mmCIF file of C-alpha atoms in Angstrom:
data_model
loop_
_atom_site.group_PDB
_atom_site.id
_atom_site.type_symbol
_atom_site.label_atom_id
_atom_site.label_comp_id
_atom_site.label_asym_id
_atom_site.label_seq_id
_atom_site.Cartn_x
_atom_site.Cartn_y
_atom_site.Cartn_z
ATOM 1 C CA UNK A 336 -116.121 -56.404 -26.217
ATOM 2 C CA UNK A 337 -118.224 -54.099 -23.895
ATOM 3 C CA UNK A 338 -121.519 -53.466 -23.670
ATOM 4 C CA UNK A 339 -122.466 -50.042 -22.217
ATOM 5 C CA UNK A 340 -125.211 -46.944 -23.280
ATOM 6 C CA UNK A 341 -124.775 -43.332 -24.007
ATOM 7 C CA UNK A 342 -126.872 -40.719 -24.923
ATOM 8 C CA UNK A 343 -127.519 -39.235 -28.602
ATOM 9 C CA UNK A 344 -130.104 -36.534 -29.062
ATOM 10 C CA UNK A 345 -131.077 -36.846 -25.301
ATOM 11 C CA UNK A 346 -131.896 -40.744 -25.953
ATOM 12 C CA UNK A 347 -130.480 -43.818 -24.070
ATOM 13 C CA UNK A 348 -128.509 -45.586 -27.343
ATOM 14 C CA UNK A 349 -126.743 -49.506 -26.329
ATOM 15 C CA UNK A 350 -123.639 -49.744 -28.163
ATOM 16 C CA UNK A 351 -120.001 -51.578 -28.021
ATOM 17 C CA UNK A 352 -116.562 -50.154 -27.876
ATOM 18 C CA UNK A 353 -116.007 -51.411 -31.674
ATOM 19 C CA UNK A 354 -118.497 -49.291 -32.515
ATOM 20 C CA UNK A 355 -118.372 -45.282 -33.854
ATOM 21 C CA UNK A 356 -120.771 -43.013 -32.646
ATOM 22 C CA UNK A 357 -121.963 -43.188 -36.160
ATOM 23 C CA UNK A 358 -123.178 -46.436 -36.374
ATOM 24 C CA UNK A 359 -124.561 -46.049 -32.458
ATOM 25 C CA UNK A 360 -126.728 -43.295 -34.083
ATOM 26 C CA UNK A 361 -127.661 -45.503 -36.681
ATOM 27 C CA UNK A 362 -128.341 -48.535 -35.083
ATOM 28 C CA UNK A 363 -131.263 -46.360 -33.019
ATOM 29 C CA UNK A 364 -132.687 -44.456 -36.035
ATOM 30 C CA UNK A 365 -131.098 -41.211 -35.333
ATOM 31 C CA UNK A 366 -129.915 -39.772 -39.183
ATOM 32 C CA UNK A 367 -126.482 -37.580 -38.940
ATOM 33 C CA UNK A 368 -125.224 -36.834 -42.702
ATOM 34 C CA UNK A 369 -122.756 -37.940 -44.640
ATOM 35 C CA UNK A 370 -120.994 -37.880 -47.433
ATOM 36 C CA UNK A 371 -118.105 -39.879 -47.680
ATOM 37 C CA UNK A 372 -119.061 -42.932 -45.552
ATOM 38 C CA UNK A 373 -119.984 -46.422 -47.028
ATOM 39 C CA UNK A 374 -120.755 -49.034 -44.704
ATOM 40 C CA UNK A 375 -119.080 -51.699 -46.472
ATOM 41 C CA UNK A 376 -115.381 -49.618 -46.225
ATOM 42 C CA UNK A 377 -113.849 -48.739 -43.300
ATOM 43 C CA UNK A 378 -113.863 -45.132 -42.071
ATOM 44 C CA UNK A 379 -112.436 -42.102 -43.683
ATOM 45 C CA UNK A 380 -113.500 -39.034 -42.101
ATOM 46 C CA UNK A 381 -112.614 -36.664 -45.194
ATOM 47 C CA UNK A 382 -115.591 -34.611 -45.581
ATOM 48 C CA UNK A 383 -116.461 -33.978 -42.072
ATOM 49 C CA UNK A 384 -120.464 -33.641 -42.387
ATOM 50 C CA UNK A 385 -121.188 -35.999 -39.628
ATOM 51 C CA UNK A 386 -119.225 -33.825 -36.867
ATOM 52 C CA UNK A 387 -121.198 -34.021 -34.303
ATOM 53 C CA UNK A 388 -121.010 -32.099 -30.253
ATOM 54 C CA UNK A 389 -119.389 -35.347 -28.005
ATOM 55 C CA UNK A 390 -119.163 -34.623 -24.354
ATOM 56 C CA UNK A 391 -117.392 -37.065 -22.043
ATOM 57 C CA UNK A 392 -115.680 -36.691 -18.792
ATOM 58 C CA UNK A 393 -116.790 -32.972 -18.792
ATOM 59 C CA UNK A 394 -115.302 -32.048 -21.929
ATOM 60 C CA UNK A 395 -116.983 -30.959 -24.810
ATOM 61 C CA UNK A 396 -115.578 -31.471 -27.678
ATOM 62 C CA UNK A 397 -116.354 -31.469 -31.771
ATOM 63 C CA UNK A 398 -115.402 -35.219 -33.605
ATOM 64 C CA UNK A 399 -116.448 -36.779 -36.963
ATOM 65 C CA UNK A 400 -119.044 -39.335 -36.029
ATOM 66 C CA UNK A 401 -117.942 -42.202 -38.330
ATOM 67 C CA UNK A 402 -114.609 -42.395 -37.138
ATOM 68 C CA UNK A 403 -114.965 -41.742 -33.657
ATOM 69 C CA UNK A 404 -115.398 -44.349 -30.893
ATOM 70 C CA UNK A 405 -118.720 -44.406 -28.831
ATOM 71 C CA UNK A 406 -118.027 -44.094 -25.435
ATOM 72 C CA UNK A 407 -119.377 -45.494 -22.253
ATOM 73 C CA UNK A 408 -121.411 -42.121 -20.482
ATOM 74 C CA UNK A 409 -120.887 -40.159 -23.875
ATOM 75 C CA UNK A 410 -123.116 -37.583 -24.153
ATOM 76 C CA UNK A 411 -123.381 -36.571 -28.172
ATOM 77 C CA UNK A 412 -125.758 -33.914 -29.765
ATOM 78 C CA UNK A 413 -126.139 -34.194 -33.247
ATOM 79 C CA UNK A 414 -127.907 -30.783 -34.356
ATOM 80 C CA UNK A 415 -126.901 -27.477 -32.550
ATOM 81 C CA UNK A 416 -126.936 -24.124 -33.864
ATOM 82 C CA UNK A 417 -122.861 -24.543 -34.037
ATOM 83 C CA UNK A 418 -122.949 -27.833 -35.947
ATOM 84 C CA UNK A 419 -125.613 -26.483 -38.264
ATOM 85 C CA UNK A 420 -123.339 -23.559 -38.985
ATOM 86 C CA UNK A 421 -119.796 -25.674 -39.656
ATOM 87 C CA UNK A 422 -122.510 -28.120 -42.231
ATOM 88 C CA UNK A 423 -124.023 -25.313 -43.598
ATOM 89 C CA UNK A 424 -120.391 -23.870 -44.261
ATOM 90 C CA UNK A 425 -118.639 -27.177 -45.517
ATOM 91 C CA UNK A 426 -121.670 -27.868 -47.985
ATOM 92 C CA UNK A 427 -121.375 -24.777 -49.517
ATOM 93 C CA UNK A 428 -117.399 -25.344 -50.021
ATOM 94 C CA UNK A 429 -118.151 -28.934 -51.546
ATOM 95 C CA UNK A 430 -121.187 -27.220 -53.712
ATOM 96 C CA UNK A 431 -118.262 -24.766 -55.702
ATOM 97 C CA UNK A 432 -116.690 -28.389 -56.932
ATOM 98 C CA UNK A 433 -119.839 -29.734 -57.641
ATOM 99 C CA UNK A 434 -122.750 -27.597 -57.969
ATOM 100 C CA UNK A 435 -125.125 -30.047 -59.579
ATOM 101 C CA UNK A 436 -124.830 -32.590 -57.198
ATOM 102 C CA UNK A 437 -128.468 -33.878 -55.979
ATOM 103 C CA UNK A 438 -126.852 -35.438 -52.531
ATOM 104 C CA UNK A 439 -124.895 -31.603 -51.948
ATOM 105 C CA UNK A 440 -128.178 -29.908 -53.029
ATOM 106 C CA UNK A 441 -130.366 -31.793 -50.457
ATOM 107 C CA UNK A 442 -128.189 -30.812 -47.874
ATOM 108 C CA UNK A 443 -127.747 -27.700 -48.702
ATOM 109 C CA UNK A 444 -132.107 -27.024 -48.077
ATOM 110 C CA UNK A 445 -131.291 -28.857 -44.955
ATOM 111 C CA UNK A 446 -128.775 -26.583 -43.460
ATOM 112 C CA UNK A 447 -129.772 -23.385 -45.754
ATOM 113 C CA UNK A 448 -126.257 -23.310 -47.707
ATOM 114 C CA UNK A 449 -125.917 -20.953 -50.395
ATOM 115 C CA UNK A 450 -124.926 -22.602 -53.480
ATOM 116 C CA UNK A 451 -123.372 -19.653 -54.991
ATOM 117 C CA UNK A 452 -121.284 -18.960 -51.706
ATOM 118 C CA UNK A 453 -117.879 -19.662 -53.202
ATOM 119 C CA UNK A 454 -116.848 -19.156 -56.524
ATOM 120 C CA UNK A 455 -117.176 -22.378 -58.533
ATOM 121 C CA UNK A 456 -114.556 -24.303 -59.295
ATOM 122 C CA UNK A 457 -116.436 -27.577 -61.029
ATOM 123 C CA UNK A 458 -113.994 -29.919 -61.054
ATOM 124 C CA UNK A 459 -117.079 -32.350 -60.339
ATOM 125 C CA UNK A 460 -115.405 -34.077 -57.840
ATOM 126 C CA UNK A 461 -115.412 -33.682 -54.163
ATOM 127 C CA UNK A 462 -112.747 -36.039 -53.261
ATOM 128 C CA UNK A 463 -114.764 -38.073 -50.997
ATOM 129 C CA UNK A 464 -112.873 -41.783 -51.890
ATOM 130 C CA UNK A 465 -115.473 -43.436 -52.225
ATOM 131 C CA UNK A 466 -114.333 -45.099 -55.814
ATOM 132 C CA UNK A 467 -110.927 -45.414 -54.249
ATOM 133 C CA UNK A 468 -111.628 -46.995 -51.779
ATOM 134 C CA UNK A 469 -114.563 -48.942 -53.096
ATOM 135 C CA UNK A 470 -111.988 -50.584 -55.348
ATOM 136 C CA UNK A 471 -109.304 -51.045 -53.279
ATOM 137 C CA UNK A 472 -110.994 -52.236 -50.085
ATOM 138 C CA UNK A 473 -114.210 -54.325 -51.696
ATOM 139 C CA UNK A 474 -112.883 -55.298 -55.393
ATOM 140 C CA UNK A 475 -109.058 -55.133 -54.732
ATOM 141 C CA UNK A 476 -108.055 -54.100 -57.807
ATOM 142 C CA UNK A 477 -107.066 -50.618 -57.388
ATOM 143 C CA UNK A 478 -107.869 -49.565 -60.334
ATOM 144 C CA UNK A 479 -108.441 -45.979 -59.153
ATOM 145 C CA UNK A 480 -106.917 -43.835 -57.062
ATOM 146 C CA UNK A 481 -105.294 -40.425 -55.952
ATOM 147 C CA UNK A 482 -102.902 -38.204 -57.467
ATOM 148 C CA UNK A 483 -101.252 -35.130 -56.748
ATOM 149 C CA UNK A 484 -101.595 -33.234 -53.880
ATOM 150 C CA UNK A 485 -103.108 -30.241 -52.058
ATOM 151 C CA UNK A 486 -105.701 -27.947 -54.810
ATOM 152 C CA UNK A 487 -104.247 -30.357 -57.715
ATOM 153 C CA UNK A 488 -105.551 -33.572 -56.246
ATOM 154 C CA UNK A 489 -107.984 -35.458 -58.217
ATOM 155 C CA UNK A 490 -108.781 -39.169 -59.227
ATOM 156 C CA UNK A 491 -107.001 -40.978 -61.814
ATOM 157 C CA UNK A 492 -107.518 -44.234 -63.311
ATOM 158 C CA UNK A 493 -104.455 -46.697 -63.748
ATOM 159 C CA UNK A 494 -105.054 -47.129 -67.696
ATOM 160 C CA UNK A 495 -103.192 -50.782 -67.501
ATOM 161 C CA UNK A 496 -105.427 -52.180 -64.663
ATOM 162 C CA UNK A 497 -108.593 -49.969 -66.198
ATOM 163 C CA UNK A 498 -108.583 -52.204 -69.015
ATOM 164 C CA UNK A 499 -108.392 -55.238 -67.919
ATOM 165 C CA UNK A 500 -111.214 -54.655 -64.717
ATOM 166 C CA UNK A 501 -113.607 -51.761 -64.994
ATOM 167 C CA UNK A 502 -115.683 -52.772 -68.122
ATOM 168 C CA UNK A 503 -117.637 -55.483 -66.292
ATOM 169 C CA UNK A 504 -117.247 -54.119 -63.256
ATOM 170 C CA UNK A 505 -118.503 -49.968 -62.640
ATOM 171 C CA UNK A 506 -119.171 -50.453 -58.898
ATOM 172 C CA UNK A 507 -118.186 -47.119 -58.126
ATOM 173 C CA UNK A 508 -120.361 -45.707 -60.436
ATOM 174 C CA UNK A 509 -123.407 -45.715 -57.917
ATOM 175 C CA UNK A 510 -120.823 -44.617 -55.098
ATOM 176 C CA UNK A 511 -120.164 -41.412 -56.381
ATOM 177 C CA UNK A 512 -122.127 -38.526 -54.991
ATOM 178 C CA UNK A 513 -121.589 -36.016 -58.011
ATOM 179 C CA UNK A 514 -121.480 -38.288 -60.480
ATOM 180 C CA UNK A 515 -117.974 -36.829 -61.440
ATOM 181 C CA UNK A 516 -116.577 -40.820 -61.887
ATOM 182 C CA UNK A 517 -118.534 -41.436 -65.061
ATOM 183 C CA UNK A 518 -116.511 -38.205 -66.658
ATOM 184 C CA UNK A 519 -113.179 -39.076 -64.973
ATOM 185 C CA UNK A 520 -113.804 -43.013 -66.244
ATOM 186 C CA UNK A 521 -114.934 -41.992 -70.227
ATOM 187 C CA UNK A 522 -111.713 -39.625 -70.297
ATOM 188 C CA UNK A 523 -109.695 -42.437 -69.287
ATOM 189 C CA UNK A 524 -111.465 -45.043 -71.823
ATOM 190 C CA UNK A 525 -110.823 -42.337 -74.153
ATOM 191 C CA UNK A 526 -107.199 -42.399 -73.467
ATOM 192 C CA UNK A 527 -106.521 -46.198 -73.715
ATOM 193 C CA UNK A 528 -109.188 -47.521 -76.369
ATOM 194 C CA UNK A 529 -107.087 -46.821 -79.149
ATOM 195 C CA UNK A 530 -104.422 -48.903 -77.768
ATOM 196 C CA UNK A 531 -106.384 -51.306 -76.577
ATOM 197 C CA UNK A 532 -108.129 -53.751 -79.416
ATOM 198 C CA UNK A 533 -109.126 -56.585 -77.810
ATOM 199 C CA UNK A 534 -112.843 -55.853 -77.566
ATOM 200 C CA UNK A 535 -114.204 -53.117 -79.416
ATOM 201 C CA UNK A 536 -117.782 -54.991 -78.754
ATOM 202 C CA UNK A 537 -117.461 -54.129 -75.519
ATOM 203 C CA UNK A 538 -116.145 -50.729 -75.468
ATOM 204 C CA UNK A 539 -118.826 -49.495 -77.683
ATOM 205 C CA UNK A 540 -121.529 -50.522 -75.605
ATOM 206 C CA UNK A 541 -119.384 -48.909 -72.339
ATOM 207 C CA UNK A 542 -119.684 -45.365 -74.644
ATOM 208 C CA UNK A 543 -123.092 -45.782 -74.698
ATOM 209 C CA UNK A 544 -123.869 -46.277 -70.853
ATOM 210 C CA UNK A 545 -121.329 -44.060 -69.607
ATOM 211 C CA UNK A 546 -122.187 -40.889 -70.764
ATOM 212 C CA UNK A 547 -122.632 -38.268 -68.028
ATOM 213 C CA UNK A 548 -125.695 -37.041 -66.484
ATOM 214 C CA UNK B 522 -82.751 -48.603 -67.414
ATOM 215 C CA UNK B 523 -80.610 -51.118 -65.561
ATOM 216 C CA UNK B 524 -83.041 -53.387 -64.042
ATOM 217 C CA UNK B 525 -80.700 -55.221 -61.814
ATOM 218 C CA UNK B 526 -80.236 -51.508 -60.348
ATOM 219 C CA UNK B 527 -84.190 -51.612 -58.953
ATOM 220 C CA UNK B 528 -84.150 -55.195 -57.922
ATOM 221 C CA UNK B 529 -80.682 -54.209 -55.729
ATOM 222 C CA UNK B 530 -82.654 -51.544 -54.344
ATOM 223 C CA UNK B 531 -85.586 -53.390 -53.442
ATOM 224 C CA UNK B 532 -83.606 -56.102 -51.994
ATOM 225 C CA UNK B 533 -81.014 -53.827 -49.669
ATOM 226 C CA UNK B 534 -85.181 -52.676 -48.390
ATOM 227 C CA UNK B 535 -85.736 -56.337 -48.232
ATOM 228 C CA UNK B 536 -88.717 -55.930 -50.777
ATOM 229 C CA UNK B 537 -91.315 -54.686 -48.250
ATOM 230 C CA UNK B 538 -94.273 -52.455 -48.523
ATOM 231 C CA UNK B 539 -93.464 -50.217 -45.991
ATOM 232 C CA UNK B 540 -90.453 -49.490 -47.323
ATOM 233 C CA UNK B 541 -91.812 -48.473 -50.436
ATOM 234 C CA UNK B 542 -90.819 -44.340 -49.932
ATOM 235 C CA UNK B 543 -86.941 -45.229 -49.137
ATOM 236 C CA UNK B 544 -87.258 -47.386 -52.050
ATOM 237 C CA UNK B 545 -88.501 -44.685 -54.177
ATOM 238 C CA UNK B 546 -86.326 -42.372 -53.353
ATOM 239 C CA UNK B 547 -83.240 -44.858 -53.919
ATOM 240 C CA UNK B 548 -84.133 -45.083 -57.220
ATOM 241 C CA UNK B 549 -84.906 -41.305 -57.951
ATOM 242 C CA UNK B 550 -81.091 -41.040 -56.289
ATOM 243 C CA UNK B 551 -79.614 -43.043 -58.637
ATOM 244 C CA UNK B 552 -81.738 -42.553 -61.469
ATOM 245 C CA UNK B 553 -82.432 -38.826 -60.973
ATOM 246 C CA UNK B 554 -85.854 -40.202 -62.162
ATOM 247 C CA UNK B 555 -88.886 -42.499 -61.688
ATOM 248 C CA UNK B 556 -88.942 -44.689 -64.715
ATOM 249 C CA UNK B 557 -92.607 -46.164 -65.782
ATOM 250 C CA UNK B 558 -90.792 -49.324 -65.827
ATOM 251 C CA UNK B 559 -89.233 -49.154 -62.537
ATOM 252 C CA UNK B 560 -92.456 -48.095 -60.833
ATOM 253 C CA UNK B 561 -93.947 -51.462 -62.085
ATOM 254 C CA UNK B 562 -90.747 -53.558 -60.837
ATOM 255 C CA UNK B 563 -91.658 -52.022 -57.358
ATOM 256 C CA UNK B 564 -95.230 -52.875 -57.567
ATOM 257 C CA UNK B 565 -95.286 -55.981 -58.459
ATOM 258 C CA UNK B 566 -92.019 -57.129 -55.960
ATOM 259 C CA UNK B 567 -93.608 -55.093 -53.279
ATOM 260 C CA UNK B 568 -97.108 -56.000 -54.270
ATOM 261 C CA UNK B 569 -98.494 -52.455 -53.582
ATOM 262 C CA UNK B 570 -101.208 -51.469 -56.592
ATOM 263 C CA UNK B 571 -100.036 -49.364 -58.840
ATOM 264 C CA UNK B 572 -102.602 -46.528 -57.888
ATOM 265 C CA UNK B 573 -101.082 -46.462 -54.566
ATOM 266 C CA UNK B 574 -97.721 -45.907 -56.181
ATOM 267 C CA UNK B 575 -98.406 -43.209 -58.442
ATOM 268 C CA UNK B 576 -100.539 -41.563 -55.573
ATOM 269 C CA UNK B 577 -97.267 -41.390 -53.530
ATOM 270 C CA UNK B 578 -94.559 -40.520 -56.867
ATOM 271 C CA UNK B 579 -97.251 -37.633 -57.427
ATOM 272 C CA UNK B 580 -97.407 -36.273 -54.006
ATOM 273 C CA UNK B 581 -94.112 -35.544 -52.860
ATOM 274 C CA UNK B 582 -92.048 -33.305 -54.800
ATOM 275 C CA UNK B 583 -88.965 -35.398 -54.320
ATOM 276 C CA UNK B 584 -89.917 -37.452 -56.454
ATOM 277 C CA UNK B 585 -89.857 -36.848 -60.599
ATOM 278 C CA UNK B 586 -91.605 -38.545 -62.817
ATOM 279 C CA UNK B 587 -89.794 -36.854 -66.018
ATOM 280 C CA UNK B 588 -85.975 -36.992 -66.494
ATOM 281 C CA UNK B 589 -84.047 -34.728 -64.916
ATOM 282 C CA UNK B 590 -80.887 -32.930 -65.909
ATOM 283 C CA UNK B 591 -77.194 -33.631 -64.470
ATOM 284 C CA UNK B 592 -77.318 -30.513 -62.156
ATOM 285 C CA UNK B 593 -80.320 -29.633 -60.179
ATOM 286 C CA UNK B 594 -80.584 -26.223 -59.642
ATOM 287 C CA UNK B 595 -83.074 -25.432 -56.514
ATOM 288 C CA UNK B 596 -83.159 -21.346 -56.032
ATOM 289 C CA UNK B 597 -85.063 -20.630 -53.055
ATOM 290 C CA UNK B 598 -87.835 -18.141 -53.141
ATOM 291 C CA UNK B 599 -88.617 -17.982 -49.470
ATOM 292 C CA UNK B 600 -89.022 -14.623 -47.919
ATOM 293 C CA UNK B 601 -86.092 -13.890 -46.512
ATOM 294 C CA UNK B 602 -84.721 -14.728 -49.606
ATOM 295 C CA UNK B 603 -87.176 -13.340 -51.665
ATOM 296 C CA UNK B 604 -86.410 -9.437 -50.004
ATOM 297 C CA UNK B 605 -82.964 -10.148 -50.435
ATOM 298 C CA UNK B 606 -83.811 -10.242 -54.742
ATOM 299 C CA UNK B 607 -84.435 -14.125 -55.144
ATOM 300 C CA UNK B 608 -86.564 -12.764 -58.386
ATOM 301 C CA UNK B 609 -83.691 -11.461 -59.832
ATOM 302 C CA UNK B 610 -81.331 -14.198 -59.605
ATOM 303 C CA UNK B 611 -83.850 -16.270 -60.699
ATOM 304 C CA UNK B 612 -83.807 -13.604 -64.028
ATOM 305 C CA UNK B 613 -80.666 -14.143 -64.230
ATOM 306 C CA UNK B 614 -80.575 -17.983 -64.143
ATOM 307 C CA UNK B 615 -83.767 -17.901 -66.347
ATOM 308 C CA UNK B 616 -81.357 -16.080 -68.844
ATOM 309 C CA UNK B 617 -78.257 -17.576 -68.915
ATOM 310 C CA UNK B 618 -79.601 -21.456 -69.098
ATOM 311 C CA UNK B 619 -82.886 -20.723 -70.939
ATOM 312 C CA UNK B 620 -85.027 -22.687 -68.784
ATOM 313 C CA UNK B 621 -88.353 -21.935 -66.682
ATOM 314 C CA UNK B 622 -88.213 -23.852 -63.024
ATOM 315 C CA UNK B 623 -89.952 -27.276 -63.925
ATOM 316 C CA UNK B 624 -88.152 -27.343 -67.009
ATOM 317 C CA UNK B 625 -84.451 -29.696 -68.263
ATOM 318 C CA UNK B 626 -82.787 -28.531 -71.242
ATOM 319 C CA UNK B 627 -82.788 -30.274 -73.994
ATOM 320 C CA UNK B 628 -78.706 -31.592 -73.876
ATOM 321 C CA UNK B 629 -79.784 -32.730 -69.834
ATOM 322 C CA UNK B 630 -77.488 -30.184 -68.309
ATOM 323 C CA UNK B 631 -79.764 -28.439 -66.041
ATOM 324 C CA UNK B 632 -82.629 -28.874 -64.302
ATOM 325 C CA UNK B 633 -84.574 -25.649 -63.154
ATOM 326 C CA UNK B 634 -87.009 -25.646 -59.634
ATOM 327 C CA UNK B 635 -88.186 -23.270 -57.490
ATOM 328 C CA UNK B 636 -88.415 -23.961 -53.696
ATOM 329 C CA UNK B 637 -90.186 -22.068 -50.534
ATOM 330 C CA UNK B 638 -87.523 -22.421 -47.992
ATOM 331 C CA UNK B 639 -83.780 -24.314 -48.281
ATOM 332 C CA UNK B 640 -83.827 -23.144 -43.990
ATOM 333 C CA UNK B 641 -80.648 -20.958 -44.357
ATOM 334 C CA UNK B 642 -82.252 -17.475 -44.714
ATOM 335 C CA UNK B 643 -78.726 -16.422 -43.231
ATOM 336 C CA UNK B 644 -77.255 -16.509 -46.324
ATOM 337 C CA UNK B 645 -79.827 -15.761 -48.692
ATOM 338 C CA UNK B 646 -80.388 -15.804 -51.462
ATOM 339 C CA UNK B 647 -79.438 -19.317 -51.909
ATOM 340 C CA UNK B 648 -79.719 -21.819 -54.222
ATOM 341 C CA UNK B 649 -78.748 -25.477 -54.223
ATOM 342 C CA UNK B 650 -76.716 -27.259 -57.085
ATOM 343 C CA UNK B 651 -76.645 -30.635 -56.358
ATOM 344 C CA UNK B 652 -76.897 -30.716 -52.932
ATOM 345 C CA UNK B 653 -74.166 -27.962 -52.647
ATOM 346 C CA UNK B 654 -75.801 -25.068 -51.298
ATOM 347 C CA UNK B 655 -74.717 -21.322 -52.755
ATOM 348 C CA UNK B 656 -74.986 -18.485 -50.425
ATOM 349 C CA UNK B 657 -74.925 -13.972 -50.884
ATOM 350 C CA UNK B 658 -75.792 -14.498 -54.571
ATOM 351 C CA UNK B 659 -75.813 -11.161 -56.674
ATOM 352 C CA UNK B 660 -76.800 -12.067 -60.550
ATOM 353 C CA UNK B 661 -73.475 -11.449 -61.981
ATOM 354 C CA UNK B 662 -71.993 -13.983 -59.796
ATOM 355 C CA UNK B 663 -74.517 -16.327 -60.382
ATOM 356 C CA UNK B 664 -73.847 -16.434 -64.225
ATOM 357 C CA UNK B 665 -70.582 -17.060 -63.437
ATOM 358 C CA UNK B 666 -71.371 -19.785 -61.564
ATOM 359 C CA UNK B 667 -73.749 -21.411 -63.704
ATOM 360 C CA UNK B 668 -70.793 -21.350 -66.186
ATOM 361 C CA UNK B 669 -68.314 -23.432 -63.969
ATOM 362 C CA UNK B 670 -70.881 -26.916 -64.443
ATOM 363 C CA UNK B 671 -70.739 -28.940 -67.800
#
């Protein structure tokens, strides 16, 4: 593993070749945005709010920050009127899923994104992974994951392994940046209490703490 | 459903993870279906989580997750195909076996899909009956053709 330093924002930033330019930024204070990233899980680059201007070996190019190695030299701006624009643009496609979302709505003052841009579509979630992966990757259970594809794709709970893990578990819950999880996890309760007897204690007191913002 | 038909399956793929799309399709070959039951044989041989499973069944339209008929009919409504009067064969098919494309009749004869491109626009418009592929369709030939399967 090599040491070596490269420049973000103009400042001199020490960083290793396991590291992305993410966590470079991070480790020296400088904030770039995200959405989908949890340091715990590895990288995912789906929602594309830390892209960020890299330049190295004369090129300029555009590159997600948290899944993009830091390089020795690398030159890497992380506000410009461009990346401002493409922020400004992708908040304002996430707000149509989720237009109540506090994280969505602080960026969108940040960048000046119009809420009302898009038409909504409030499906509530953004599709950012972090539950998936939370609970694949941390709790290895997989109790959660993706279905379908393209505009149908949403989160689904496996009802079998739901039952069994998620009551005294709910990690994700905090994860999730629309709050979208709590809705997705009471449908799926909804779905499998009846069949499921063994504690009604339990799943009373889950109605009670998992009702949506 | 024959379990000793999944665990042959998994075993010809040597049970491994990364093997779990050739497995899938193996059974949805010989099946024409994904069984619930089958999907958890594969899981818990190949130990991949079920989410990951039903994220891949749910993704690739090869895969069905609901019976399907003995003939799968697969008219293409690509654009070459499409100018050439896909719609109305698909009329025409929509009338003689009663079904909408997603749907299998009730006695499992047919099995009804649409598709974007079968990649011979030559000899559109085509359609597909398992895996036979049934070029220069007009409607009334197309009835008469739908009449030859049982």
């Amino acid at each position: 593993m090599s040491e070596f330093s490269l420049k973000i924002d103009g400042k001199d930033v020490a960083a290793s070749d396991d590291m992305t330019i993410l966590e470079a930024a991070q480790s020296a204070g400088i904030a770039i945005p995200t959405v989908c990233h949890h340091e715990k899980l590895e990288p995912f680059g789906g929602c594309r709010l830390c892209t960020v201007e890299a330049e190295a070996g004369g090129r300029t190019s555009l590159v997600a920050a948290c899944i993009y190695p830091a390089q020795k030299d690398m030159a890497v701006k992380t506000r410009t009127p461009q990346i401002d624009k493409i922020r400004k643009v992708l908040t304002e496609q996430l707000l149509a899923y989720a237009p109540e979302s506090e994280v969505l709505r602080g960026l969108a003052r940040e960048y000046h994104a119009d809420k009302d841009r898009f038409p909504k579509e409030p499906s509530f979630c953004i599709l950012c992974g972090l539950c998936v992966r939370y609970c694949a990757e941390v709790k290895q259970k997989s109790a959660v994951g993706f279905v379908e594809r393209g505009p149908n794709r949403e989160i689904s709970f496996v009802p079998e392994i739901a039952a069994k893990e998620c009551w005294d578990c709910k990690e994700c819950f905090p994860l999730c940046p629309t709050s979208a999880l709590q809705a997705a996890y009471v449908l799926t309760r909804s779905l499998t209490s009846f069949k499921s007897t063994a504690q009604p204690e339990a799943g009373k007191q889950a109605a009670t703490n998992t009702v949506p913002q | 459903m024959d379990s000793s038909v999944i665990e042959r399956i998994i075993d010809k793929h040597h049970g491994e993870a990364g093997s779990l799309i050739q497995i899938l399709l193996d059974i949805q070959n010989e099946l024409r279906w994904l069984p619930g039951a089958a999907l958890e044989m594969v899981a818990e041989k190949l130990q991949v989580p079920m989410s990951r499973i039903q994220h891949t069944v749910t993704f690739y339209k090869a895969f069905s997750l609901v019976p399907k008929g003995r003939h799968e009919i697969n008219l293409c409504m690509g654009t070459a195909c499409h100018v050439r009067g896909a719609t109305r064969i698909l009329e025409m098919i929509e009338t003689v076996t009663g079904l909408q494309p997603g749907e299998t009749d009730a006695d499992m004869k047919f099995s009804l899909d649409t598709v974007n491109c079968l990649g011979c626009c030559a000899i559109g418009p085509v359609m597909e009956i398992d895996e036979q592929h049934l070029g220069k369709l007009v409607p009334d030939r197309t009835a008469a053709l739908l009449k030859k399967y049982d």
